[in-house]
mmCIF file of C-alpha atoms in Angstrom:
data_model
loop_
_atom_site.group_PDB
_atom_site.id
_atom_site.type_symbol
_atom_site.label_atom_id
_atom_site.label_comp_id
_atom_site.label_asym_id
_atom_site.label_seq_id
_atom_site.Cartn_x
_atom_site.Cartn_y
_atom_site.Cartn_z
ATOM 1 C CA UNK A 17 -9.615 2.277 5.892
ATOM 2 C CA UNK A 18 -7.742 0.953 2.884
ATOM 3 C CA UNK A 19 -5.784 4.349 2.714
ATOM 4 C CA UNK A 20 -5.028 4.428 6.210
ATOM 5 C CA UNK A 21 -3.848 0.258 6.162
ATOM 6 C CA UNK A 22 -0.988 1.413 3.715
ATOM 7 C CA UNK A 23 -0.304 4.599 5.431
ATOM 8 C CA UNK A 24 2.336 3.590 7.827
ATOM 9 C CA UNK A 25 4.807 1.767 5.226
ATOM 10 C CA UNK A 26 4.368 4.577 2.842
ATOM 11 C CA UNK A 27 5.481 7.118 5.183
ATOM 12 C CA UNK A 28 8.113 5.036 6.516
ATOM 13 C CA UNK A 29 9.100 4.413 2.597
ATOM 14 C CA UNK A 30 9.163 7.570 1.707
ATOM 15 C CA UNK A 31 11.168 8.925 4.626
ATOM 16 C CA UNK A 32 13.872 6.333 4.251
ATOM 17 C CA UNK A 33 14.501 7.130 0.828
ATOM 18 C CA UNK A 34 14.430 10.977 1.528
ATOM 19 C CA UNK A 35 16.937 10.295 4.520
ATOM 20 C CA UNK A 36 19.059 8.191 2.347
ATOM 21 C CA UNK A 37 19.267 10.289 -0.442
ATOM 22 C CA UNK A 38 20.452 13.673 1.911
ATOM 23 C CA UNK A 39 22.748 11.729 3.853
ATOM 24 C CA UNK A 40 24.137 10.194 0.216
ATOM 25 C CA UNK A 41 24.103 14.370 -1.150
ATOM 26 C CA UNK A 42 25.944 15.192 2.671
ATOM 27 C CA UNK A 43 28.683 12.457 1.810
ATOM 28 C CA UNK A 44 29.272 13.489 -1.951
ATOM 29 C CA UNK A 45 29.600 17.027 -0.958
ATOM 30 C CA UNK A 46 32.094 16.483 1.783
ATOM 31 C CA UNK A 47 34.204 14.427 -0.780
ATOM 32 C CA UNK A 48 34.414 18.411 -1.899
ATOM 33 C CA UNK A 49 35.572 19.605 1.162
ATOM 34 C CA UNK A 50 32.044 20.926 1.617
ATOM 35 C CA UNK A 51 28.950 19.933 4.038
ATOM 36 C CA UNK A 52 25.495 21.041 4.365
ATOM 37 C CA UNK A 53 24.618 20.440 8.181
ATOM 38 C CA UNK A 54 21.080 20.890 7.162
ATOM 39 C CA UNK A 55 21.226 17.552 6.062
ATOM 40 C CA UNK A 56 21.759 16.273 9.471
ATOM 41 C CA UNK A 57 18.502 18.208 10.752
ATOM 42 C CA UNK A 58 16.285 16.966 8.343
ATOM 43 C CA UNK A 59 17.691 13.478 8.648
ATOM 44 C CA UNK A 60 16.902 14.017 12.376
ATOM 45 C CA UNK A 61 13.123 15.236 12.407
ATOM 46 C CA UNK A 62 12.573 12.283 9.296
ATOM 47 C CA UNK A 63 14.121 9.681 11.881
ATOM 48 C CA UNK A 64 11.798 10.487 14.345
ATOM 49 C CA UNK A 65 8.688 10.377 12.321
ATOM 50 C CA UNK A 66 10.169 7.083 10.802
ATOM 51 C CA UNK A 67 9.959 5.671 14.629
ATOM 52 C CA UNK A 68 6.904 6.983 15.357
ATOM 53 C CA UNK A 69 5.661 5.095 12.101
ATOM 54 C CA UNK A 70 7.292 2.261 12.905
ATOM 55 C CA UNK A 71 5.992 1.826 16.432
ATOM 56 C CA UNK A 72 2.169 2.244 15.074
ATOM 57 C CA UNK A 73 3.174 -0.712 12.141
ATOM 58 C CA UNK A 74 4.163 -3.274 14.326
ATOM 59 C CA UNK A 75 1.468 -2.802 16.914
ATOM 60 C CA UNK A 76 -0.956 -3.075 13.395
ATOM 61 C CA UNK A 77 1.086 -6.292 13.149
ATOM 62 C CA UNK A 78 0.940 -7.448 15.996
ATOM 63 C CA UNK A 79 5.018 -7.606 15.772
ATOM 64 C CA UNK A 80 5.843 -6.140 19.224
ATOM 65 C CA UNK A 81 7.749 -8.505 21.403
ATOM 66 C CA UNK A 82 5.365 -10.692 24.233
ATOM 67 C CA UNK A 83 5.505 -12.490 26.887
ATOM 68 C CA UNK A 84 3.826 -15.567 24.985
ATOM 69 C CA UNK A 85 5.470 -18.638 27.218
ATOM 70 C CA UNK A 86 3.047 -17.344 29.989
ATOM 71 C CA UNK A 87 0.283 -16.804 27.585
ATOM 72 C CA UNK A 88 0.539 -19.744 25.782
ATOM 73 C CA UNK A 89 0.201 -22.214 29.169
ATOM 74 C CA UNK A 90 -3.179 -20.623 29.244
ATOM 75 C CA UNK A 91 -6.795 -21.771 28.350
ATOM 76 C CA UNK A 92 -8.319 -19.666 25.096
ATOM 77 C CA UNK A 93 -10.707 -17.806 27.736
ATOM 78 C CA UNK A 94 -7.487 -16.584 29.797
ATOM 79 C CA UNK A 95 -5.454 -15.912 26.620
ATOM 80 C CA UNK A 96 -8.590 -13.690 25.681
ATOM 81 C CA UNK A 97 -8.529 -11.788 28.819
ATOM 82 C CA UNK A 98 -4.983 -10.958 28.259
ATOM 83 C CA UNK A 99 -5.041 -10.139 25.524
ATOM 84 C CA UNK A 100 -7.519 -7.567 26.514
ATOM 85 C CA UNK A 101 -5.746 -6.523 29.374
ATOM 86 C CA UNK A 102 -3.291 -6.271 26.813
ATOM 87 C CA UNK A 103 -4.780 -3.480 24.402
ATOM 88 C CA UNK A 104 -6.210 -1.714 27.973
ATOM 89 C CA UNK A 105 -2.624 -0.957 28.471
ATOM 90 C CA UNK A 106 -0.907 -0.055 25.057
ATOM 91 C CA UNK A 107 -4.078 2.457 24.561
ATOM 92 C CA UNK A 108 -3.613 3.571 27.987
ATOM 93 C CA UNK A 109 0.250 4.357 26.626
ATOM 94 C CA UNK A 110 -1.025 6.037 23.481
ATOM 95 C CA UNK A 111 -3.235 8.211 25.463
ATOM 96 C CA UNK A 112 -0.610 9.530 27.871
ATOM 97 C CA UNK A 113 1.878 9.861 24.494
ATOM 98 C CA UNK A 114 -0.631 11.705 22.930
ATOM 99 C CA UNK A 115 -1.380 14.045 26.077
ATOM 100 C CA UNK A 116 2.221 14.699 26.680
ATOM 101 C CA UNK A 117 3.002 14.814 22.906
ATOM 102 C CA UNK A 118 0.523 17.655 22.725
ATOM 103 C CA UNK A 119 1.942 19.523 25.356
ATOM 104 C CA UNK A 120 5.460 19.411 23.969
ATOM 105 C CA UNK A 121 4.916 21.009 20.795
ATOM 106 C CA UNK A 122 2.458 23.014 22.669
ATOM 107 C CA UNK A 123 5.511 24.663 24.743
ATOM 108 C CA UNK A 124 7.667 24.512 21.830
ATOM 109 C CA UNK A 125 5.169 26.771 19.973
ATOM 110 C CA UNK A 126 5.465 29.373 23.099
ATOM 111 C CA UNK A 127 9.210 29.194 22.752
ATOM 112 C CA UNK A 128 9.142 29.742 19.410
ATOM 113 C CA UNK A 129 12.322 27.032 19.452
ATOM 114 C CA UNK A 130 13.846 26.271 16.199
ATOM 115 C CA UNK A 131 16.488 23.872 14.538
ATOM 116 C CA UNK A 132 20.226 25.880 14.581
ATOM 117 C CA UNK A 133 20.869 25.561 10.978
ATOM 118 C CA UNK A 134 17.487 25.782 8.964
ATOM 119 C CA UNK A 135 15.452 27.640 12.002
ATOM 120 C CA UNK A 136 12.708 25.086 11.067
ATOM 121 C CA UNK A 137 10.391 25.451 14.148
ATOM 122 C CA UNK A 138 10.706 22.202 16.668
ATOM 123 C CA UNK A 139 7.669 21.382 16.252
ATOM 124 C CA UNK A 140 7.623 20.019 12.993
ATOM 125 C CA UNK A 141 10.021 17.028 14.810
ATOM 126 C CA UNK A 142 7.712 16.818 18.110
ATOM 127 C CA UNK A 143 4.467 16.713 16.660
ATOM 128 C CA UNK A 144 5.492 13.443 15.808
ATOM 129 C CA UNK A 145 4.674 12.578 19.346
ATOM 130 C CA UNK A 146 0.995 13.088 19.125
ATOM 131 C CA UNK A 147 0.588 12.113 15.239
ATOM 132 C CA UNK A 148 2.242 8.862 16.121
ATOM 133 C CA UNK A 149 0.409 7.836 19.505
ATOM 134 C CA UNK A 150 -3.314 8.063 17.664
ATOM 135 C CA UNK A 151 -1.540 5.656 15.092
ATOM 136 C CA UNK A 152 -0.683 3.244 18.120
ATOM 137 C CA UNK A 153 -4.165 3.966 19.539
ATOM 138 C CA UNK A 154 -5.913 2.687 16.232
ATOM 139 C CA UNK A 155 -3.334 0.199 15.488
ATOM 140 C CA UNK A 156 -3.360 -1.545 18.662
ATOM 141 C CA UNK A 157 -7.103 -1.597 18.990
ATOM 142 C CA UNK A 158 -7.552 -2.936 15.630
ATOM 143 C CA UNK A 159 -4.864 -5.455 16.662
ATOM 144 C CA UNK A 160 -6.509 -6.212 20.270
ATOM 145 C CA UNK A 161 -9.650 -6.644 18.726
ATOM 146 C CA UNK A 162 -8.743 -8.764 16.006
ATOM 147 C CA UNK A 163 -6.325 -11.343 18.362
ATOM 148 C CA UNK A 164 -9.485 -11.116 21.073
ATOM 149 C CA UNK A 165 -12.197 -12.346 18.314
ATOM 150 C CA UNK A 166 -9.470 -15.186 16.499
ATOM 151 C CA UNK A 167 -9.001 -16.447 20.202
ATOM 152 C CA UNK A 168 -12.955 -16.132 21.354
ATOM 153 C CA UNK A 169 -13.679 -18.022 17.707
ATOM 154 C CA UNK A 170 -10.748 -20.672 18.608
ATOM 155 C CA UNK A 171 -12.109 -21.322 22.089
ATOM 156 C CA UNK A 172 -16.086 -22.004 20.468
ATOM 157 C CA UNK A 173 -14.302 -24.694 17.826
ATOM 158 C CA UNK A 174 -12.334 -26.582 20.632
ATOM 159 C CA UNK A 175 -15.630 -26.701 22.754
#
């Protein structure tokens, strides 16, 4: 699990410097009256997977925005069962991402669709989709879980 902890930022790393370094070639080549609009594609399908990384990060940080003044007003017990409710729903969101994701780059396969400039088939971008919701499935249960058992420990101590 120690790989897959790091995962996230790495990708996310890596892809931001590989974005910033074509759209830095892109710029220096159109001080030459030149361009290479493949830079703009790649930049593209990276951005996407850069979200998609994103997304599955802060849910492994718990970082996504809450409602916490109605949480907070609550006893530990309530705040627990939020917080499962919680989790119920983000993995219920991964799962239809992931089902939907799937059938994107499933159809984009039987279209045979490609980018206009490098002909780099779309699914290389969409597949994102379905990479990125198992990501937010394992990220927010880890997160659920862990929030759940700090607020079930809290609640035994204040007893």
């Amino acid at each position: 699990m120690k790989i897959l902890d790091y995962f996230e930022e790495g990708c996310i790393v890596i892809l931001l410097a590989f974005m910033s370094i074509m759209n830095f070639i892109n710029v220096v080549a159109r001080m030459f009256s030149q361009s290479f609009s493949f830079t703009e594609e790649i930049t593209v399908i990276a951005f996407v997977w850069v979200t998609m990384f994103g997304i599955a990060s802060a849910y492994k940080y718990s970082a996504h925005m809450g409602m916490s003044f109605l949480t907070d007003k609550m006893s530990r017990k309530n705040q627990a069962k939020m917080v499962l409710f919680s989790t119920v729903c983000s993995c219920t969101f991964a799962l239809l991402l992931f089902y939907y994701g799937c059938l994107t780059v499933y159809h984009e396969s039987l279209l045979h669709a490609v980018t206009p400039s490098l002909g780099v088939p779309l699914e290389s971008e969409s597949l994102s989709i379905p990479v990125g919701a198992v990501l937010i499935l394992i990220r927010s249960l880890q997160s659920g879980l862990r929030t759940y058992l700090s607020l079930q420990q809290h609640g035994k101590e204040a007893a």
